[in-house]
Backbone as numpy.savetxt, mean C-alpha at the origin, in Angstrom:
# Nx Ny Nz CAx CAy CAz Cx Cy Cz
-25.04 -15.71 -5.30 -24.30 -14.70 -4.83 -23.90 -14.77 -3.30
-22.89 -14.13 -2.96 -22.22 -14.62 -1.41 -22.67 -13.11 -0.75
-22.66 -13.30 0.58 -22.87 -12.45 1.91 -21.90 -12.21 2.42
-20.83 -11.30 2.72 -20.18 -11.19 3.60 -19.88 -11.81 4.86
-19.37 -12.48 5.44 -19.68 -13.08 6.60 -19.36 -12.48 8.02
-19.29 -11.37 7.79 -20.03 -10.40 9.03 -18.81 -10.96 10.14
-17.40 -10.93 9.86 -16.34 -11.17 11.09 -16.50 -10.07 12.07
-16.06 -10.90 13.47 -15.97 -9.78 14.50 -14.80 -9.17 14.42
-14.90 -7.83 14.22 -13.31 -6.86 13.88 -12.37 -7.28 15.27
-12.96 -7.45 16.32 -12.16 -7.92 17.38 -11.64 -9.17 17.24
-10.49 -9.36 17.32 -9.83 -10.89 17.36 -10.02 -11.45 18.43
-9.32 -10.86 19.58 -9.15 -11.11 21.04 -9.44 -10.07 21.97
-10.05 -10.49 23.04 -10.70 -9.63 24.01 -10.58 -9.95 25.43
-9.37 -9.47 26.25 -9.30 -9.83 27.56 -9.50 -8.36 28.45
-10.93 -8.72 29.25 -11.21 -7.59 29.75 -11.37 -6.40 29.15
-10.89 -5.16 29.56 -11.06 -4.03 28.61 -10.30 -3.96 27.46
-9.33 -4.96 27.43 -8.42 -4.74 26.25 -8.92 -5.56 25.05
-9.01 -4.74 23.73 -9.56 -5.67 22.29 -8.66 -5.55 21.71
-8.22 -6.38 21.04 -7.15 -6.72 20.04 -7.95 -6.59 18.33
-7.84 -5.48 17.73 -8.93 -5.75 16.21 -7.52 -6.44 15.31
-8.66 -7.17 14.65 -7.96 -7.92 13.32 -7.39 -7.03 12.15
-7.59 -5.45 12.23 -7.12 -4.75 11.42 -5.78 -4.39 12.18
-5.64 -4.40 13.50 -4.22 -3.89 14.21 -3.47 -5.12 13.66
-3.81 -6.20 14.07 -3.30 -7.51 13.48 -2.44 -7.70 12.03
-3.59 -7.02 11.27 -2.88 -6.72 9.94 -1.76 -5.98 9.71
-1.53 -4.98 10.51 -0.83 -4.12 10.43 0.66 -4.79 10.96
0.45 -5.47 12.13 1.72 -6.22 12.57 2.33 -7.35 11.63
1.30 -7.94 10.89 1.87 -9.24 10.02 2.49 -8.29 8.98
2.10 -7.01 8.52 2.75 -6.34 7.66 3.83 -6.02 7.92
4.16 -5.65 9.53 5.67 -5.52 9.35 6.64 -6.29 9.86
5.71 -7.23 10.43 6.91 -8.83 10.68 7.40 -9.37 9.07
6.05 -9.38 8.24 6.56 -9.75 7.15 7.77 -8.83 6.15
7.85 -7.56 6.45 8.69 -6.80 6.03 9.93 -7.05 6.54
10.12 -7.54 7.80 11.26 -7.59 8.30 11.84 -9.06 7.93
10.99 -9.88 7.84 11.49 -11.22 7.06 12.26 -10.91 5.97
11.54 -10.38 5.09 11.88 -10.07 4.04 13.23 -9.42 3.02
13.58 -8.02 4.19 14.25 -7.43 4.10 15.60 -7.94 4.52
15.34 -9.00 5.67 16.30 -9.66 6.03 17.00 -10.29 5.11
16.12 -11.10 4.27 16.89 -12.06 3.19 17.18 -10.67 2.13
17.17 -9.65 1.81 17.16 -9.01 0.71 18.79 -8.48 0.77
19.43 -8.35 2.38 20.29 -7.74 2.65 21.43 -8.64 2.59
21.28 -10.24 2.37 21.71 -11.07 2.00 22.61 -11.34 0.68
21.75 -10.76 -0.08 21.92 -10.78 -1.62 23.19 -10.09 -1.90
23.90 -10.39 -2.83 25.27 -9.78 -3.19 25.28 -8.38 -3.10
24.19 -7.73 -3.91 24.39 -6.39 -4.38 23.83 -5.38 -3.24
23.43 -5.94 -1.86 23.45 -5.12 -0.84 24.47 -5.60 0.35
24.95 -7.02 0.23 25.69 -7.56 1.50 27.56 -6.71 1.16
27.39 -6.79 -0.22 29.01 -5.81 -0.32 28.78 -4.62 -0.22
27.44 -3.73 0.12 27.56 -2.15 0.65 27.06 -2.42 1.80
27.39 -3.43 2.41 27.66 -2.98 4.28 26.29 -3.30 4.88
25.05 -3.45 3.95 23.72 -3.96 4.74 23.83 -5.08 5.64
23.07 -4.46 7.14 22.92 -5.42 7.97 21.80 -5.86 8.48
21.21 -6.67 9.15 19.95 -6.95 9.82 19.66 -6.00 10.79
20.61 -5.58 11.44 20.60 -4.09 12.05 19.88 -2.92 11.73
20.37 -2.67 10.11 20.18 -1.92 9.17 18.47 -1.98 8.52
17.98 -3.35 8.78 16.80 -3.25 8.53 15.99 -3.12 9.50
15.95 -3.60 10.74 15.40 -3.23 12.04 15.13 -1.60 12.17
16.00 -0.80 11.82 16.14 0.61 11.81 14.96 0.94 10.90
15.21 0.63 9.69 14.41 0.89 8.42 13.16 0.74 8.90
12.71 -0.47 9.55 11.50 -0.54 9.63 10.81 0.27 11.02
11.60 0.62 11.69 11.42 1.68 12.55 10.71 3.29 11.97
11.74 3.59 11.16 11.45 4.87 10.10 10.33 4.53 9.49
9.78 3.40 8.81 9.03 2.97 7.83 7.76 3.30 8.74
7.66 2.79 9.97 6.82 2.70 10.50 5.44 4.20 10.97
6.74 4.94 10.99 6.87 6.28 11.37 6.26 6.92 9.95
6.39 6.48 9.00 6.18 7.09 7.81 4.85 6.65 7.60
4.38 5.68 7.55 3.23 5.05 7.06 2.26 5.65 8.10
2.52 5.57 9.29 1.30 6.04 10.30 1.05 7.70 9.77
2.04 8.02 9.97 1.71 9.53 10.16 1.46 10.37 8.28
2.20 9.61 7.65 2.17 9.65 6.30 0.38 9.47 5.90
0.06 8.19 6.03 -1.12 7.66 6.26 -2.32 8.77 6.45
-1.94 9.05 7.87 -3.31 9.79 8.34 -3.61 11.46 7.59
-2.26 12.08 7.15 -2.31 13.09 6.89 -2.54 12.99 5.35
-2.46 12.18 4.59 -2.89 12.12 3.15 -4.37 11.78 3.25
-5.03 10.76 4.13 -6.30 10.53 4.32 -6.93 11.85 4.23
-6.30 12.63 5.50 -7.37 14.17 5.39 -7.16 15.11 4.60
-5.91 15.28 3.98 -5.68 16.07 3.01 -6.12 15.70 1.27
-5.91 14.22 1.17 -6.40 13.82 -0.28 -7.97 13.82 -0.30
-8.79 13.51 0.76 -10.39 12.71 1.17 -11.22 13.53 2.11
-10.40 14.40 2.56 -11.44 14.85 3.72 -11.04 16.49 3.61
-10.01 17.06 3.75 -9.75 18.63 3.54 -10.48 18.96 2.60
-10.86 20.40 2.46 -10.60 21.47 3.23 -12.28 21.47 4.41
-12.99 20.35 3.97 -14.55 20.15 4.63 -13.85 20.08 5.88
-13.41 19.06 6.38 -13.04 18.67 7.98 -11.58 18.52 8.01
-11.04 19.56 8.29 -9.53 19.80 8.73 -9.50 19.39 9.74
-9.93 19.10 10.95 -9.67 18.93 12.03 -10.02 17.45 12.34
-10.16 16.86 11.34 -10.43 15.32 11.53 -8.95 14.69 11.63
-8.11 15.53 11.26 -6.67 15.18 11.05 -6.28 14.35 12.83
-6.87 14.96 13.79 -7.06 14.85 15.05 -7.88 13.77 15.49
-8.78 13.38 14.80 -10.02 12.51 14.75 -9.43 11.17 14.61
-8.63 10.37 15.15 -7.90 9.20 15.06 -8.99 8.16 15.12
-9.61 8.44 16.12 -10.62 7.59 16.29 -11.64 7.02 14.89
-12.03 8.02 14.30 -12.48 7.58 13.39 -12.28 7.04 12.28
-11.10 6.57 12.41 -10.10 5.96 11.35 -9.93 6.64 10.03
-9.27 6.00 9.44 -9.04 6.49 8.13 -7.46 6.76 7.80
-7.06 6.09 6.47 -5.59 5.76 5.98 -5.64 5.87 4.87
-4.87 6.53 4.08 -4.10 6.77 2.67 -3.15 6.39 2.43
-3.35 5.19 1.18 -2.07 4.73 1.11 -0.92 5.53 0.52
-1.20 6.37 -0.67 -0.73 7.45 -1.23 0.01 8.57 -0.33
-0.48 8.85 0.98 -0.26 9.34 1.94 0.90 8.75 2.38
0.63 7.40 2.89 1.55 6.53 3.33 2.62 6.59 2.76
2.58 6.63 1.48 3.70 6.03 -0.03 4.47 7.35 0.79
4.05 8.78 0.42 4.60 10.17 0.60 5.37 9.66 2.13
4.49 9.62 3.29 5.34 9.56 4.49 6.81 8.69 4.41
6.18 7.97 4.03 7.31 6.87 3.83 8.76 7.22 3.11
8.42 7.93 1.93 9.67 8.56 1.12 10.17 9.58 2.00
9.32 10.42 2.84 10.22 11.31 3.43 10.99 10.57 4.72
11.00 9.55 5.38 11.13 8.78 6.22 12.80 8.13 5.47
12.42 7.78 4.57 13.70 6.91 3.85 14.57 7.72 3.62
14.02 9.29 3.10 15.07 10.57 2.96 15.96 10.87 4.09
15.22 10.60 5.14 15.76 11.06 6.45 17.22 10.06 6.94
16.23 8.93 6.41 17.19 7.57 7.19 18.29 7.74 6.24
18.22 7.65 4.71 19.47 8.07 3.50 20.46 8.82 4.09
19.64 10.15 4.22 20.44 11.23 4.99 21.71 11.17 5.92
20.77 10.33 7.15 21.37 9.92 8.44 22.67 8.58 8.55
22.38 8.23 7.18 23.35 6.90 7.12 24.03 7.15 6.38
23.97 8.06 5.31 25.32 8.49 4.35 25.18 7.54 2.87
23.67 6.85 2.85 23.65 6.44 1.61 22.58 7.13 0.84
22.78 6.51 -0.84 21.78 6.92 -1.98 20.48 6.44 -1.38
19.93 7.82 -1.46 18.17 7.48 -1.33 17.47 6.14 -2.13
18.01 5.75 -3.53 17.29 5.10 -4.15 18.08 3.57 -4.03
19.04 3.79 -3.17 19.65 2.65 -2.96 18.94 1.81 -1.55
18.59 2.84 -1.03 17.56 2.32 0.08 15.98 1.99 -0.29
15.71 2.79 -1.37 13.83 2.40 -1.59 14.08 1.17 -2.85
15.32 0.71 -3.63 15.52 -0.36 -3.94 15.33 -1.83 -2.80
16.08 -1.16 -1.83 16.01 -2.78 -0.88 14.54 -3.00 -0.19
13.80 -1.43 0.02 12.57 -1.79 0.80 11.10 -2.32 -0.21
11.49 -1.81 -1.58 10.28 -1.70 -2.62 9.64 -3.31 -2.44
10.70 -4.39 -2.70 10.16 -5.53 -2.99 9.30 -6.08 -1.62
9.87 -5.69 -0.49 9.37 -5.91 0.88 7.70 -5.36 1.07
7.53 -4.40 0.34 6.26 -3.87 0.63 4.83 -4.52 0.37
4.85 -4.87 -0.64 3.55 -5.36 -1.26 3.28 -6.56 -0.13
3.69 -7.39 0.56 2.67 -8.47 0.98 2.62 -7.46 2.27
2.92 -6.49 2.77 2.12 -5.76 3.78 0.95 -5.00 3.31
0.75 -4.69 2.22 -0.06 -4.17 1.43 -1.27 -5.48 1.56
-0.76 -6.19 0.98 -1.83 -7.45 1.01 -2.52 -7.90 2.36
-1.62 -8.08 3.49 -1.93 -8.11 4.95 -3.20 -6.84 4.91
-2.82 -5.58 4.76 -3.95 -4.52 4.96 -5.08 -4.98 4.33
-5.15 -5.72 3.00 -6.37 -5.80 2.40 -7.18 -6.47 2.84
-6.45 -7.89 3.36 -7.15 -8.93 4.10 -7.76 -8.45 5.38
-6.95 -7.32 6.13 -7.60 -6.59 7.24 -9.41 -5.53 6.62
-8.94 -4.75 5.75 -10.46 -4.03 5.08 -11.35 -5.25 4.62
-10.86 -6.70 4.11 -12.09 -7.16 3.70 -12.60 -7.94 5.16
-11.81 -8.50 6.38 -12.42 -8.99 7.69 -13.70 -7.47 8.08
-12.98 -6.21 8.18 -13.84 -5.22 8.50 -14.92 -5.02 7.79
-14.88 -5.76 6.18 -16.01 -5.15 5.48 -16.37 -3.63 4.89
-14.95 -3.21 5.05 -14.69 -1.81 4.47 -14.56 -1.74 3.14
-14.56 -0.87 2.36 -13.93 -0.23 1.15 -14.43 -1.26 -0.02
-15.64 -1.85 -0.18 -16.12 -2.66 -0.69 -16.20 -2.32 -1.90
-16.58 -2.94 -3.22 -16.50 -2.45 -4.44 -17.74 -1.95 -5.07
-17.91 -1.87 -6.42 -19.16 -1.19 -6.76 -20.11 -2.23 -7.40
-21.00 -2.14 -7.74 -22.41 -2.87 -7.54 -22.05 -3.96 -9.24
-22.11 -4.94 -9.12 -21.61 -6.18 -9.85 -22.86 -7.26 -10.14
-23.00 -7.36 -11.24 -23.74 -8.20 -12.40 -24.19 -9.45 -10.82
-25.02 -9.63 -10.71 -25.52 -10.66 -9.97 -24.86 -11.93 -10.37
-24.88 -12.16 -11.64 -24.24 -13.88 -11.85 -23.10 -14.04 -11.97
-22.34 -12.84 -11.42 -20.88 -13.19 -11.07 -20.55 -14.12 -9.93
-20.16 -14.98 -9.89 -20.32 -16.30 -9.01 -19.35 -15.69 -7.70
-18.55 -14.65 -7.55 -17.95 -14.00 -6.45 -18.92 -12.47 -5.91
-19.87 -12.26 -6.73 -20.54 -11.09 -6.35 -21.03 -11.15 -4.81
-20.46 -10.25 -3.95 -20.76 -10.40 -2.40 -21.76 -9.26 -1.91
-22.74 -9.56 -1.05 -23.40 -8.62 -0.64 -22.90 -8.15 1.01
-22.88 -6.82 0.94 -22.04 -6.33 2.12 -22.85 -5.57 2.82
-23.41 -6.00 4.09 -24.68 -5.56 5.11 -23.82 -4.50 5.43
-22.27 -3.95 5.56 -21.96 -2.73 6.00 -22.46 -1.53 5.46
-22.93 -1.97 4.23 -23.07 -0.60 3.42 -24.71 -0.54 3.89
-25.40 -1.33 4.64 -26.50 -0.40 4.85 -27.59 0.29 4.03
-28.04 -0.56 3.02 -28.74 -0.21 1.91 -29.98 -1.10 2.21
-30.93 -0.27 1.82 -32.48 -0.45 1.58 -32.88 -1.79 1.20
-32.58 -1.99 -0.28 -31.77 -2.77 -1.04 -30.81 -3.57 -1.38
-30.14 -4.52 -0.90 -28.82 -4.98 -0.62 -28.45 -4.90 -2.33
-27.33 -4.64 -2.47 -26.57 -4.80 -3.93 -25.62 -5.53 -3.97
-25.56 -6.69 -5.21 -24.20 -7.17 -5.08 -23.21 -6.29 -5.36
-22.14 -6.64 -4.69 -20.59 -5.69 -5.02 -19.46 -6.83 -5.31
-18.77 -6.20 -5.98 -17.39 -6.53 -6.27 -16.53 -6.77 -4.87
-16.13 -7.90 -4.37 -14.96 -7.79 -3.32 -14.03 -7.06 -3.46
-13.80 -5.61 -3.54 -12.31 -4.99 -4.39 -11.39 -5.32 -3.62
-11.68 -5.47 -2.04 -10.72 -5.75 -1.19 -9.68 -6.92 -1.43
-10.12 -8.02 -2.24 -9.57 -9.06 -2.49 -9.04 -9.20 -3.62
-9.68 -8.28 -4.43 -8.88 -7.73 -5.73 -7.79 -7.09 -5.71
-7.83 -6.30 -4.63 -6.55 -5.23 -4.41 -5.29 -6.59 -3.76
-6.19 -7.15 -2.94 -5.01 -8.44 -2.06 -4.37 -9.18 -3.33
-4.71 -9.48 -4.58 -4.39 -10.52 -5.30 -3.31 -9.55 -6.10
-3.64 -8.25 -6.40 -2.89 -7.60 -7.72 -1.63 -6.72 -7.07
-2.44 -5.60 -6.22 -1.38 -4.69 -5.44 -0.16 -5.68 -4.36
-0.75 -6.50 -3.97 -0.43 -7.55 -2.99 0.74 -8.57 -3.51
0.11 -9.87 -3.91 0.54 -11.01 -4.28 1.40 -10.79 -5.87
0.55 -10.23 -6.85 1.25 -10.02 -8.17 2.23 -9.18 -7.94
2.19 -8.04 -7.47 3.34 -6.94 -7.32 4.21 -7.45 -6.52
4.22 -8.37 -5.45 5.39 -8.86 -4.99 6.36 -9.94 -5.58
5.48 -10.90 -6.20 6.32 -11.56 -7.57 6.61 -11.28 -8.51
6.08 -10.09 -9.23 7.18 -9.06 -10.38 8.27 -8.71 -9.44
8.38 -7.90 -8.44 9.08 -7.22 -7.67 10.70 -7.88 -7.10
9.92 -9.04 -6.78 10.91 -9.86 -5.95 12.09 -10.64 -7.12
11.24 -11.29 -8.05 11.70 -11.85 -9.50 12.85 -10.31 -9.86
12.18 -9.39 -10.17 12.97 -8.35 -10.82 14.23 -7.93 -10.16
13.85 -7.79 -8.87 15.01 -7.43 -7.70 16.01 -8.51 -7.54
16.19 -9.86 -8.19 16.79 -10.76 -7.52 18.24 -11.05 -8.50
18.42 -10.03 -9.42 19.78 -9.57 -10.25 19.84 -8.30 -10.16
21.40 -7.64 -9.89 21.46 -6.45 -9.43 20.76 -5.72 -10.83
20.29 -4.55 -10.76 19.66 -3.83 -11.54 20.37 -2.15 -11.15
20.35 -1.25 -12.16 20.60 -0.06 -11.86 19.89 0.52 -10.66
20.76 1.49 -9.95 20.24 2.24 -8.89 18.78 2.73 -9.03
17.90 2.88 -8.48 16.51 3.30 -8.64 15.67 2.65 -9.45
16.00 1.58 -10.42 15.36 0.73 -11.27 14.31 0.19 -10.62
14.35 -0.55 -9.45 13.40 -1.37 -8.73 12.59 -0.57 -8.09
12.59 0.66 -7.56 12.16 1.76 -7.45 11.02 2.08 -8.29
11.42 2.44 -9.50 10.49 2.67 -10.27 9.78 1.83 -10.97
9.92 0.73 -10.99 9.06 -0.59 -11.04 7.77 -0.70 -9.96
8.36 -0.38 -8.92 7.47 -0.35 -7.82 6.29 0.68 -8.35
6.64 1.85 -8.30 5.49 2.94 -8.45 4.82 2.69 -9.84
5.50 2.09 -11.28 4.44 1.62 -11.92 3.80 0.61 -11.80
4.04 -0.48 -10.91 3.19 -1.37 -10.79 2.02 -1.42 -9.97
2.35 -0.61 -8.76 1.21 -0.28 -8.01 0.49 0.79 -8.60
0.74 1.55 -9.09 -0.02 2.49 -9.75 -0.85 1.85 -10.76
-0.68 1.16 -11.96 -1.14 0.56 -12.75 -2.48 -0.57 -12.18
-1.71 -1.26 -11.26 -2.79 -2.06 -10.71 -4.02 -1.35 -10.06
-3.57 -0.27 -8.76 -4.52 0.20 -7.95 -5.37 1.32 -9.22
-4.81 1.48 -10.44 -5.72 2.03 -11.41 -6.97 1.38 -11.80
-6.29 -0.17 -12.15 -7.44 -0.91 -12.50 -8.53 -1.37 -11.45
-8.00 -1.41 -10.22 -8.80 -1.94 -9.26 -9.82 -0.54 -8.69
-9.39 0.52 -9.25 -10.53 1.61 -8.87 -11.32 1.55 -9.69
-11.44 0.90 -10.63 -12.40 0.82 -11.76 -13.89 -0.32 -10.77
-13.36 -1.19 -10.09 -14.17 -1.75 -9.22 -14.64 -1.55 -8.11
-13.79 -0.61 -7.59 -14.01 -0.23 -6.21 -14.98 0.90 -5.87
-15.69 0.83 -4.91 -16.84 2.18 -4.86 -16.04 3.34 -4.29
-16.21 4.42 -5.35 -15.46 5.73 -4.81 -15.96 6.06 -3.60
-15.04 6.88 -2.97 -15.54 7.76 -1.53 -16.86 8.31 -1.79
-17.77 8.35 -1.06 -19.45 8.65 -0.56 -19.07 10.20 -1.34
-18.30 10.98 -0.04 -18.11 12.28 -0.02 -17.33 13.01 -1.63
-16.87 12.11 -2.24 -15.97 12.51 -3.51 -16.69 12.03 -4.99
-16.94 10.79 -5.06 -17.82 10.63 -5.94 -16.70 10.23 -7.03
-17.56 10.10 -8.32 -16.16 9.97 -9.49 -16.27 11.52 -9.90
-14.79 11.66 -10.46 -14.12 13.09 -10.60 -13.95 13.28 -12.36
-13.18 14.26 -12.60 -12.95 14.62 -14.01 -12.88 13.27 -14.99
-13.12 13.06 -15.89 -13.16 11.95 -17.12 -13.68 10.68 -16.26
-14.21 10.76 -15.33 -15.30 9.97 -14.88 -14.11 8.83 -14.08
-13.01 9.23 -13.62 -12.02 8.59 -12.71 -12.56 9.08 -11.35
-12.06 8.27 -10.42 -11.89 8.11 -8.73 -10.87 9.04 -8.31
-10.60 9.54 -7.37 -9.80 10.35 -6.64 -8.12 9.43 -6.64
-8.71 8.15 -6.23 -7.77 7.37 -6.47 -7.02 6.79 -7.43
-7.61 6.90 -8.83 -6.81 6.71 -9.89 -6.30 8.35 -10.43
-6.69 9.24 -9.91 -5.81 10.38 -10.39 -4.76 10.28 -9.30
-4.43 10.21 -8.07 -3.30 9.99 -7.73 -2.59 8.91 -8.18
-2.92 8.11 -8.86 -1.99 7.16 -9.67 -1.47 7.38 -10.81
-2.25 8.58 -11.32 -1.46 8.87 -12.54 -0.04 9.57 -12.41
0.35 10.41 -11.63 1.30 11.11 -11.41 2.54 9.93 -10.64
2.08 9.00 -10.30 2.83 7.78 -9.53 3.42 7.07 -10.75
2.46 6.79 -11.41 3.10 5.49 -12.85 4.04 6.32 -13.51
3.84 7.80 -13.64 4.76 8.83 -14.63 6.21 8.93 -13.79
5.89 9.25 -12.64 7.17 8.95 -11.78 7.77 8.32 -11.70
7.18 6.55 -11.85 7.87 5.52 -12.05 8.46 5.18 -13.17
7.97 5.90 -14.17 8.93 5.52 -15.54 9.80 6.67 -15.85
9.47 7.77 -14.91 10.37 8.42 -15.39 12.15 8.13 -14.61
11.64 7.70 -13.20 12.78 7.01 -12.48 13.27 6.18 -13.18
12.38 4.83 -13.47 13.16 3.74 -14.22 14.27 4.04 -15.44
14.04 5.12 -16.29 14.57 5.34 -17.54 15.81 6.09 -17.14
15.44 6.95 -16.11 16.75 7.67 -15.58 17.78 6.72 -14.89
17.04 5.81 -14.51 18.17 4.97 -13.67 18.81 4.13 -14.59
18.31 3.39 -15.74 19.20 2.65 -16.63 19.61 3.34 -17.53
19.24 4.83 -18.08 20.36 5.88 -19.07 21.64 5.89 -18.32
21.56 6.22 -16.87 22.52 6.50 -15.91 23.52 5.38 -15.72
22.99 4.41 -15.91 23.78 3.15 -16.17 24.42 3.00 -17.03
23.87 2.89 -18.32 24.27 2.91 -19.38 25.20 3.93 -19.94
24.95 5.18 -19.56 26.28 6.26 -19.76 27.71 5.94 -18.89
27.40 5.14 -18.03 28.58 4.49 -16.92 29.67 3.61 -17.66
28.47 2.40 -18.38 29.22 1.78 -19.00 30.07 1.95 -19.93
């Protein structure tokens, strides 16, 4: 049985200035997006449509706004509201929601597509394969902070881990679910999307696969992740995160089917 290393959440401290590992994980995520998206726009299906590195930089700006604003609003709406609606302003308490961040990015990409006269799904097909590595970086940040730990695990599990941050009278070995999410939502989803998008696909198909893949992987990992204490398990023994993944997967299937059917009708 392992014990969480209890990393110092502060990576660097210079006088009153403290740089946290979680903040660094966000910078790494944005840097990886910039690099991968710059590679993507060189592929024929995007280069021939006039995509450039400058477009990628603008996408990153819009995406950051969407992630930060949407992630915070989503956390409060999905996990805190209506009990503590004013927590939306209590940013010092932390709290971000992936599903809220996704909605924020969707709105930001709609605005970007409208301003640039591009199809919405053309934009999301470009960014979708570049997102999972950022998710992976964020999960490493969660692990370093010792937050979002997993459910109780069999003590015989070789990687079962004690999280002192749980402040339990009797320490419970738990699944390091942050690392499960790193492996599935981050690395596995990146490989799937990157390989799938190497060939030209129907506009919207890559976006659909992203929604399906993330939704399924997150749904699976939620069986190993400790539910939010205030919410617990809900209908059918599923967590709030799992219920949020259901419409995500259904939407992904619908978008993928629509994209390929539209392409087939044009053929």
